[in-house]
Amino acid sequence: MRATAAVLLVLCLLTISHAWDCQEVVNIKNLMQIDAGLGQVVATDTSQIPYYLVGDEWIRLPGSLKHITVGPAGIWGINKADSIYKYVAGNWVQAAGLLKQLDAGGEQFIVGANVDDTPYCLTRSATVGYKGPGSPLPWTGLPGSVKYSSCGPFGCWAVNKNDDIYLMSLNQDCQNNGWSHIGGKLSMIEVATDGGVFGVNSAGHVYTRDGITASKPEGTGWSNVPMCMQMKHVTYDLGRLWVVSKSGFTMVCTH
């Protein structure tokens, strides 16, 4: 069965549009989620083992996490009980609160959502200064209801339980002007350190947002990124698009 899957993957890579050059990430399997930012890549697998990429080697991190994120705010993770952790000096330090997803891609602030799809933000001063249980963590509630959110230099993007897409301008003190609806449907969405936006819809198709600039953070429209198998997770950083398929393969693509 594995050999058949490998053959299908080779055929898949050969048929992907010439606009994207994709290669299988051969030294890690069965990833559940992956995140890239500021030249760093982290991931968790279906056994909830966290990893950090060094060169071509995936280094196992301590602990057990279902979600992990890396960015200007550092490395943060969430375990199966929705407990929140920050990676400090080689160890995970628990932080107050419960979230099912979080993102460290903002300007050194954190956003996330809890099990009830309530979005939260943690200010830059609290995020950067957090060293352990004695540090303050004033989580700020955000408006609306979202299941997944991600931030970059031009704003924060999110999707709700109906796969509707939203954009918010959010500063390092968690001040915001509310969500603006963006056309389209995505089940997850990620914002790159350079402001690029990528997402996956319920059918496993990958999309990127065109025309994003500082003066037009909402961009101009969605373009499909051709993939020949269904994907479940995507992240982008420094010209590399990392995609995890529903069948357990991970690929890295360059444009």
mmCIF file of C-alpha atoms in Angstrom:
data_model
loop_
_atom_site.group_PDB
_atom_site.id
_atom_site.type_symbol
_atom_site.label_atom_id
_atom_site.label_comp_id
_atom_site.label_asym_id
_atom_site.label_seq_id
_atom_site.Cartn_x
_atom_site.Cartn_y
_atom_site.Cartn_z
ATOM 1 C CA MET A 1 0.000 0.000 0.000
ATOM 2 C CA ARG A 2 2.807 2.413 0.886
ATOM 3 C CA ALA A 3 4.592 1.648 -2.396
ATOM 4 C CA THR A 4 1.405 2.369 -4.335
ATOM 5 C CA ALA A 5 1.026 5.650 -2.480
ATOM 6 C CA ALA A 6 4.625 6.556 -3.304
ATOM 7 C CA VAL A 7 4.032 5.906 -7.013
ATOM 8 C CA LEU A 8 0.918 8.074 -6.912
ATOM 9 C CA LEU A 9 2.926 10.828 -5.248
ATOM 10 C CA VAL A 10 5.568 10.719 -7.990
ATOM 11 C CA LEU A 11 2.850 10.994 -10.634
ATOM 12 C CA CYS A 12 1.333 13.819 -8.643
ATOM 13 C CA LEU A 13 4.577 15.798 -8.521
ATOM 14 C CA LEU A 14 5.041 15.361 -12.259
ATOM 15 C CA THR A 15 1.607 16.750 -13.051
ATOM 16 C CA ILE A 16 1.708 19.861 -10.848
ATOM 17 C CA SER A 17 1.694 23.093 -12.806
ATOM 18 C CA HIS A 18 5.081 24.357 -13.983
ATOM 19 C CA ALA A 19 4.399 27.504 -11.922
ATOM 20 C CA TRP A 20 5.155 25.538 -8.732
ATOM 21 C CA ASP A 21 8.057 23.129 -8.282
ATOM 22 C CA CYS A 22 7.096 20.696 -5.505
ATOM 23 C CA GLN A 23 9.190 18.038 -3.794
ATOM 24 C CA GLU A 24 8.198 15.485 -1.183
ATOM 25 C CA VAL A 25 9.596 16.036 2.303
ATOM 26 C CA VAL A 26 10.893 12.492 2.654
ATOM 27 C CA ASN A 27 12.252 12.443 6.191
ATOM 28 C CA ILE A 28 9.007 13.060 8.069
ATOM 29 C CA LYS A 29 5.617 11.371 7.762
ATOM 30 C CA ASN A 30 2.032 11.791 8.905
ATOM 31 C CA LEU A 31 2.162 15.460 9.824
ATOM 32 C CA MET A 32 -1.018 16.946 11.211
ATOM 33 C CA GLN A 33 -0.054 20.613 11.034
ATOM 34 C CA ILE A 34 2.929 22.741 10.005
ATOM 35 C CA ASP A 35 3.895 26.386 10.469
ATOM 36 C CA ALA A 36 6.701 28.507 9.008
ATOM 37 C CA GLY A 37 7.854 31.996 9.899
ATOM 38 C CA LEU A 38 11.034 34.089 9.969
ATOM 39 C CA GLY A 39 12.970 31.253 8.348
ATOM 40 C CA GLN A 40 11.898 28.684 10.940
ATOM 41 C CA VAL A 41 9.632 25.663 10.425
ATOM 42 C CA VAL A 42 7.796 23.704 13.119
ATOM 43 C CA ALA A 43 5.264 20.889 12.877
ATOM 44 C CA THR A 44 3.259 18.292 14.781
ATOM 45 C CA ASP A 45 2.417 14.786 13.610
ATOM 46 C CA THR A 46 -0.668 12.640 14.103
ATOM 47 C CA SER A 47 0.907 11.251 17.291
ATOM 48 C CA GLN A 48 1.124 14.869 18.558
ATOM 49 C CA ILE A 49 4.930 14.870 18.498
ATOM 50 C CA PRO A 50 6.322 18.378 17.868
ATOM 51 C CA TYR A 51 9.282 18.994 15.554
ATOM 52 C CA TYR A 52 11.651 21.809 14.591
ATOM 53 C CA LEU A 53 13.416 21.788 11.224
ATOM 54 C CA VAL A 54 17.214 22.211 11.247
ATOM 55 C CA GLY A 55 18.688 21.949 7.767
ATOM 56 C CA ASP A 56 17.054 18.818 6.349
ATOM 57 C CA GLU A 57 16.614 17.179 9.748
ATOM 58 C CA TRP A 58 13.450 17.296 11.823
ATOM 59 C CA ILE A 59 14.464 17.615 15.473
ATOM 60 C CA ARG A 60 11.955 16.248 17.949
ATOM 61 C CA LEU A 61 10.958 18.821 20.562
ATOM 62 C CA PRO A 62 9.928 17.818 24.095
ATOM 63 C CA GLY A 63 6.303 17.371 25.065
ATOM 64 C CA SER A 64 3.126 16.466 23.215
ATOM 65 C CA LEU A 65 1.278 19.075 21.120
ATOM 66 C CA LYS A 66 -1.651 19.075 18.712
ATOM 67 C CA HIS A 67 -0.825 22.540 17.354
ATOM 68 C CA ILE A 68 2.403 24.553 17.115
ATOM 69 C CA THR A 69 3.243 27.992 15.720
ATOM 70 C CA VAL A 70 6.375 30.059 15.105
ATOM 71 C CA GLY A 71 6.820 33.727 14.271
ATOM 72 C CA PRO A 72 7.881 37.101 15.634
ATOM 73 C CA ALA A 73 6.177 36.210 18.944
ATOM 74 C CA GLY A 74 8.342 33.092 19.373
ATOM 75 C CA ILE A 75 7.341 29.419 19.410
ATOM 76 C CA TRP A 76 4.038 28.530 21.065
ATOM 77 C CA GLY A 77 2.022 25.329 21.215
ATOM 78 C CA ILE A 78 -1.216 23.754 22.405
ATOM 79 C CA ASN A 79 -1.715 20.231 23.762
ATOM 80 C CA LYS A 80 -4.743 17.935 23.513
ATOM 81 C CA ALA A 81 -6.278 19.538 26.606
ATOM 82 C CA ASP A 82 -6.057 23.004 24.920
ATOM 83 C CA SER A 83 -3.392 24.099 27.419
ATOM 84 C CA ILE A 84 -1.068 26.813 26.073
ATOM 85 C CA TYR A 85 2.742 26.695 26.150
ATOM 86 C CA LYS A 86 5.619 28.968 25.150
ATOM 87 C CA TYR A 87 9.019 27.549 24.232
ATOM 88 C CA VAL A 88 11.520 29.151 26.617
ATOM 89 C CA ALA A 89 15.203 28.131 26.825
ATOM 90 C CA GLY A 90 14.608 24.646 25.440
ATOM 91 C CA ASN A 91 11.528 23.810 27.494
ATOM 92 C CA TRP A 92 7.784 24.372 27.288
ATOM 93 C CA VAL A 93 6.466 26.803 29.903
ATOM 94 C CA GLN A 94 2.711 26.677 30.467
ATOM 95 C CA ALA A 95 0.721 29.872 30.024
ATOM 96 C CA ALA A 96 -2.675 30.716 31.468
ATOM 97 C CA GLY A 97 -5.756 30.098 29.347
ATOM 98 C CA LEU A 98 -7.180 27.481 27.004
ATOM 99 C CA LEU A 99 -7.114 27.678 23.199
ATOM 100 C CA LYS A 100 -7.567 25.143 20.403
ATOM 101 C CA GLN A 101 -5.481 27.138 17.881
ATOM 102 C CA LEU A 102 -3.073 30.067 18.050
ATOM 103 C CA ASP A 103 -0.732 32.003 15.783
ATOM 104 C CA ALA A 104 2.565 33.784 16.470
ATOM 105 C CA GLY A 105 2.810 35.543 13.107
ATOM 106 C CA GLY A 106 1.706 39.019 14.181
ATOM 107 C CA GLU A 107 4.025 41.869 15.125
ATOM 108 C CA GLN A 108 5.073 40.029 18.290
ATOM 109 C CA PHE A 109 1.485 39.539 19.461
ATOM 110 C CA ILE A 110 -0.555 36.331 19.580
ATOM 111 C CA VAL A 111 -4.040 35.524 18.282
ATOM 112 C CA GLY A 112 -6.041 32.369 18.835
ATOM 113 C CA ALA A 113 -9.444 30.771 19.252
ATOM 114 C CA ASN A 114 -10.926 28.597 21.965
ATOM 115 C CA VAL A 115 -13.208 25.570 21.743
ATOM 116 C CA ASP A 116 -16.247 27.869 21.480
ATOM 117 C CA ASP A 117 -14.672 29.730 18.506
ATOM 118 C CA THR A 118 -14.156 32.839 20.626
ATOM 119 C CA PRO A 119 -11.123 34.752 19.306
ATOM 120 C CA TYR A 120 -8.478 36.203 21.620
ATOM 121 C CA CYS A 121 -5.395 38.387 21.352
ATOM 122 C CA LEU A 122 -2.340 38.716 23.588
ATOM 123 C CA THR A 123 -0.450 42.020 23.468
ATOM 124 C CA ARG A 124 3.138 42.356 22.339
ATOM 125 C CA SER A 125 4.376 43.346 25.807
ATOM 126 C CA ALA A 126 2.772 40.309 27.431
ATOM 127 C CA THR A 127 3.865 37.908 24.688
ATOM 128 C CA VAL A 128 7.506 38.967 24.502
ATOM 129 C CA GLY A 129 7.866 39.295 28.257
ATOM 130 C CA TYR A 130 6.308 35.963 29.164
ATOM 131 C CA LYS A 131 8.818 33.774 30.995
ATOM 132 C CA GLY A 132 6.601 31.623 33.211
ATOM 133 C CA PRO A 133 3.588 31.478 35.528
ATOM 134 C CA GLY A 134 4.621 34.693 37.302
ATOM 135 C CA SER A 135 4.346 36.786 34.111
ATOM 136 C CA PRO A 136 0.999 38.511 33.376
ATOM 137 C CA LEU A 137 -1.105 37.199 30.494
ATOM 138 C CA PRO A 138 -3.975 39.625 29.859
ATOM 139 C CA TRP A 139 -5.860 37.849 27.064
ATOM 140 C CA THR A 140 -8.090 40.309 25.195
ATOM 141 C CA GLY A 141 -11.326 39.046 23.681
ATOM 142 C CA LEU A 142 -11.905 39.921 20.028
ATOM 143 C CA PRO A 143 -15.290 40.322 18.339
ATOM 144 C CA GLY A 144 -16.962 37.658 16.243
ATOM 145 C CA SER A 145 -16.618 33.896 16.084
ATOM 146 C CA VAL A 146 -13.676 32.188 14.343
ATOM 147 C CA LYS A 147 -12.205 28.689 14.332
ATOM 148 C CA TYR A 148 -8.778 29.553 12.868
ATOM 149 C CA SER A 149 -6.839 32.820 12.631
ATOM 150 C CA SER A 150 -3.410 33.966 11.468
ATOM 151 C CA CYS A 151 -1.637 37.337 11.347
ATOM 152 C CA GLY A 152 1.000 39.051 9.272
ATOM 153 C CA PRO A 153 2.345 42.547 8.665
ATOM 154 C CA PHE A 154 -0.805 43.810 6.914
ATOM 155 C CA GLY A 155 -3.506 42.302 9.126
ATOM 156 C CA CYS A 156 -5.085 39.193 10.593
ATOM 157 C CA TRP A 157 -7.131 36.715 8.561
ATOM 158 C CA ALA A 158 -9.586 34.181 9.973
ATOM 159 C CA VAL A 159 -12.231 31.636 9.019
ATOM 160 C CA ASN A 160 -15.352 30.655 10.946
ATOM 161 C CA LYS A 161 -17.243 27.382 11.334
ATOM 162 C CA ASN A 162 -18.993 28.004 8.011
ATOM 163 C CA ASP A 163 -15.622 28.531 6.263
ATOM 164 C CA ASP A 164 -16.396 32.235 5.756
ATOM 165 C CA ILE A 165 -13.278 34.404 5.499
ATOM 166 C CA TYR A 166 -12.562 37.598 7.440
ATOM 167 C CA LEU A 167 -9.822 40.227 7.698
ATOM 168 C CA MET A 168 -9.023 42.482 10.663
ATOM 169 C CA SER A 169 -6.546 45.284 11.252
ATOM 170 C CA LEU A 170 -4.991 44.513 14.633
ATOM 171 C CA ASN A 171 -2.106 46.285 16.363
ATOM 172 C CA GLN A 172 0.371 45.072 18.973
ATOM 173 C CA ASP A 173 -1.907 46.292 21.775
ATOM 174 C CA CYS A 174 -4.814 44.215 20.383
ATOM 175 C CA GLN A 175 -6.724 47.322 19.309
ATOM 176 C CA ASN A 176 -8.840 46.566 16.255
ATOM 177 C CA ASN A 177 -11.565 47.826 13.951
ATOM 178 C CA GLY A 178 -13.554 44.580 13.768
ATOM 179 C CA TRP A 179 -13.740 41.956 11.038
ATOM 180 C CA SER A 180 -14.371 42.655 7.348
ATOM 181 C CA HIS A 181 -15.891 39.843 5.290
ATOM 182 C CA ILE A 182 -13.831 38.618 2.332
ATOM 183 C CA GLY A 183 -15.428 36.565 -0.432
ATOM 184 C CA GLY A 184 -14.631 32.861 -0.751
ATOM 185 C CA LYS A 185 -14.629 29.769 1.465
ATOM 186 C CA LEU A 186 -11.645 28.269 3.300
ATOM 187 C CA SER A 187 -11.374 25.756 6.136
ATOM 188 C CA MET A 188 -7.962 27.027 7.307
ATOM 189 C CA ILE A 189 -5.842 30.062 6.487
ATOM 190 C CA GLU A 190 -2.255 31.141 7.105
ATOM 191 C CA VAL A 191 -0.506 34.500 6.701
ATOM 192 C CA ALA A 192 3.194 34.611 5.887
ATOM 193 C CA THR A 193 5.783 36.907 7.434
ATOM 194 C CA ASP A 194 5.852 38.858 4.146
ATOM 195 C CA GLY A 195 2.053 39.292 4.186
ATOM 196 C CA GLY A 196 1.205 36.546 1.717
ATOM 197 C CA VAL A 197 -2.013 34.621 2.431
ATOM 198 C CA PHE A 198 -2.635 30.940 1.687
ATOM 199 C CA GLY A 199 -5.482 28.624 2.633
ATOM 200 C CA VAL A 200 -7.152 25.278 2.065
ATOM 201 C CA ASN A 201 -10.859 24.724 1.445
ATOM 202 C CA SER A 202 -13.033 21.803 2.514
ATOM 203 C CA ALA A 203 -12.335 19.995 -0.775
ATOM 204 C CA GLY A 204 -8.586 20.074 -0.082
ATOM 205 C CA HIS A 205 -7.809 22.714 -2.711
ATOM 206 C CA VAL A 206 -5.089 25.297 -2.002
ATOM 207 C CA TYR A 207 -5.560 29.008 -2.698
ATOM 208 C CA THR A 208 -3.481 32.174 -2.407
ATOM 209 C CA ARG A 209 -4.669 35.767 -2.159
ATOM 210 C CA ASP A 210 -3.495 38.065 -4.940
ATOM 211 C CA GLY A 211 -2.672 41.748 -4.820
ATOM 212 C CA ILE A 212 -1.980 42.174 -1.103
ATOM 213 C CA THR A 213 -0.069 45.346 -0.237
ATOM 214 C CA ALA A 214 0.221 47.638 2.770
ATOM 215 C CA SER A 215 -2.250 50.013 1.123
ATOM 216 C CA LYS A 216 -4.591 47.214 0.008
ATOM 217 C CA PRO A 217 -4.356 44.540 2.726
ATOM 218 C CA GLU A 218 -7.480 42.749 1.487
ATOM 219 C CA GLY A 219 -5.884 42.032 -1.885
ATOM 220 C CA THR A 220 -7.775 41.604 -5.132
ATOM 221 C CA GLY A 221 -8.872 37.967 -5.415
ATOM 222 C CA TRP A 222 -8.103 34.272 -4.942
ATOM 223 C CA SER A 223 -5.963 32.102 -7.224
ATOM 224 C CA ASN A 224 -5.828 28.324 -7.089
ATOM 225 C CA VAL A 225 -2.439 26.739 -6.402
ATOM 226 C CA PRO A 226 -2.562 23.497 -8.426
ATOM 227 C CA MET A 227 -2.143 20.331 -6.384
ATOM 228 C CA CYS A 228 -2.983 16.828 -7.568
ATOM 229 C CA MET A 229 -4.069 15.500 -4.192
ATOM 230 C CA GLN A 230 -6.266 16.804 -1.412
ATOM 231 C CA MET A 231 -4.470 18.974 1.129
ATOM 232 C CA LYS A 232 -5.381 19.707 4.746
ATOM 233 C CA HIS A 233 -2.799 22.263 5.888
ATOM 234 C CA VAL A 234 -0.576 24.906 4.345
ATOM 235 C CA THR A 235 2.011 27.493 5.416
ATOM 236 C CA TYR A 236 4.349 29.815 3.527
ATOM 237 C CA ASP A 237 7.616 31.564 4.348
ATOM 238 C CA LEU A 238 10.597 32.947 2.408
ATOM 239 C CA GLY A 239 9.474 31.620 -0.958
ATOM 240 C CA ARG A 240 8.617 28.120 0.254
ATOM 241 C CA LEU A 241 5.091 26.756 0.357
ATOM 242 C CA TRP A 242 4.694 23.833 2.764
ATOM 243 C CA VAL A 243 1.623 21.645 2.235
ATOM 244 C CA VAL A 244 0.369 18.607 4.154
ATOM 245 C CA SER A 245 -1.944 16.227 2.322
ATOM 246 C CA LYS A 246 -4.943 14.452 3.777
ATOM 247 C CA SER A 247 -3.161 11.176 2.984
ATOM 248 C CA GLY A 248 -0.129 12.041 5.145
ATOM 249 C CA PHE A 249 2.419 13.369 2.648
ATOM 250 C CA THR A 250 4.246 16.660 3.146
ATOM 251 C CA MET A 251 5.566 18.668 0.210
ATOM 252 C CA VAL A 252 7.578 21.865 -0.098
ATOM 253 C CA CYS A 253 7.010 23.963 -3.211
ATOM 254 C CA THR A 254 8.808 26.936 -4.728
ATOM 255 C CA HIS A 255 7.335 29.380 -7.214
#
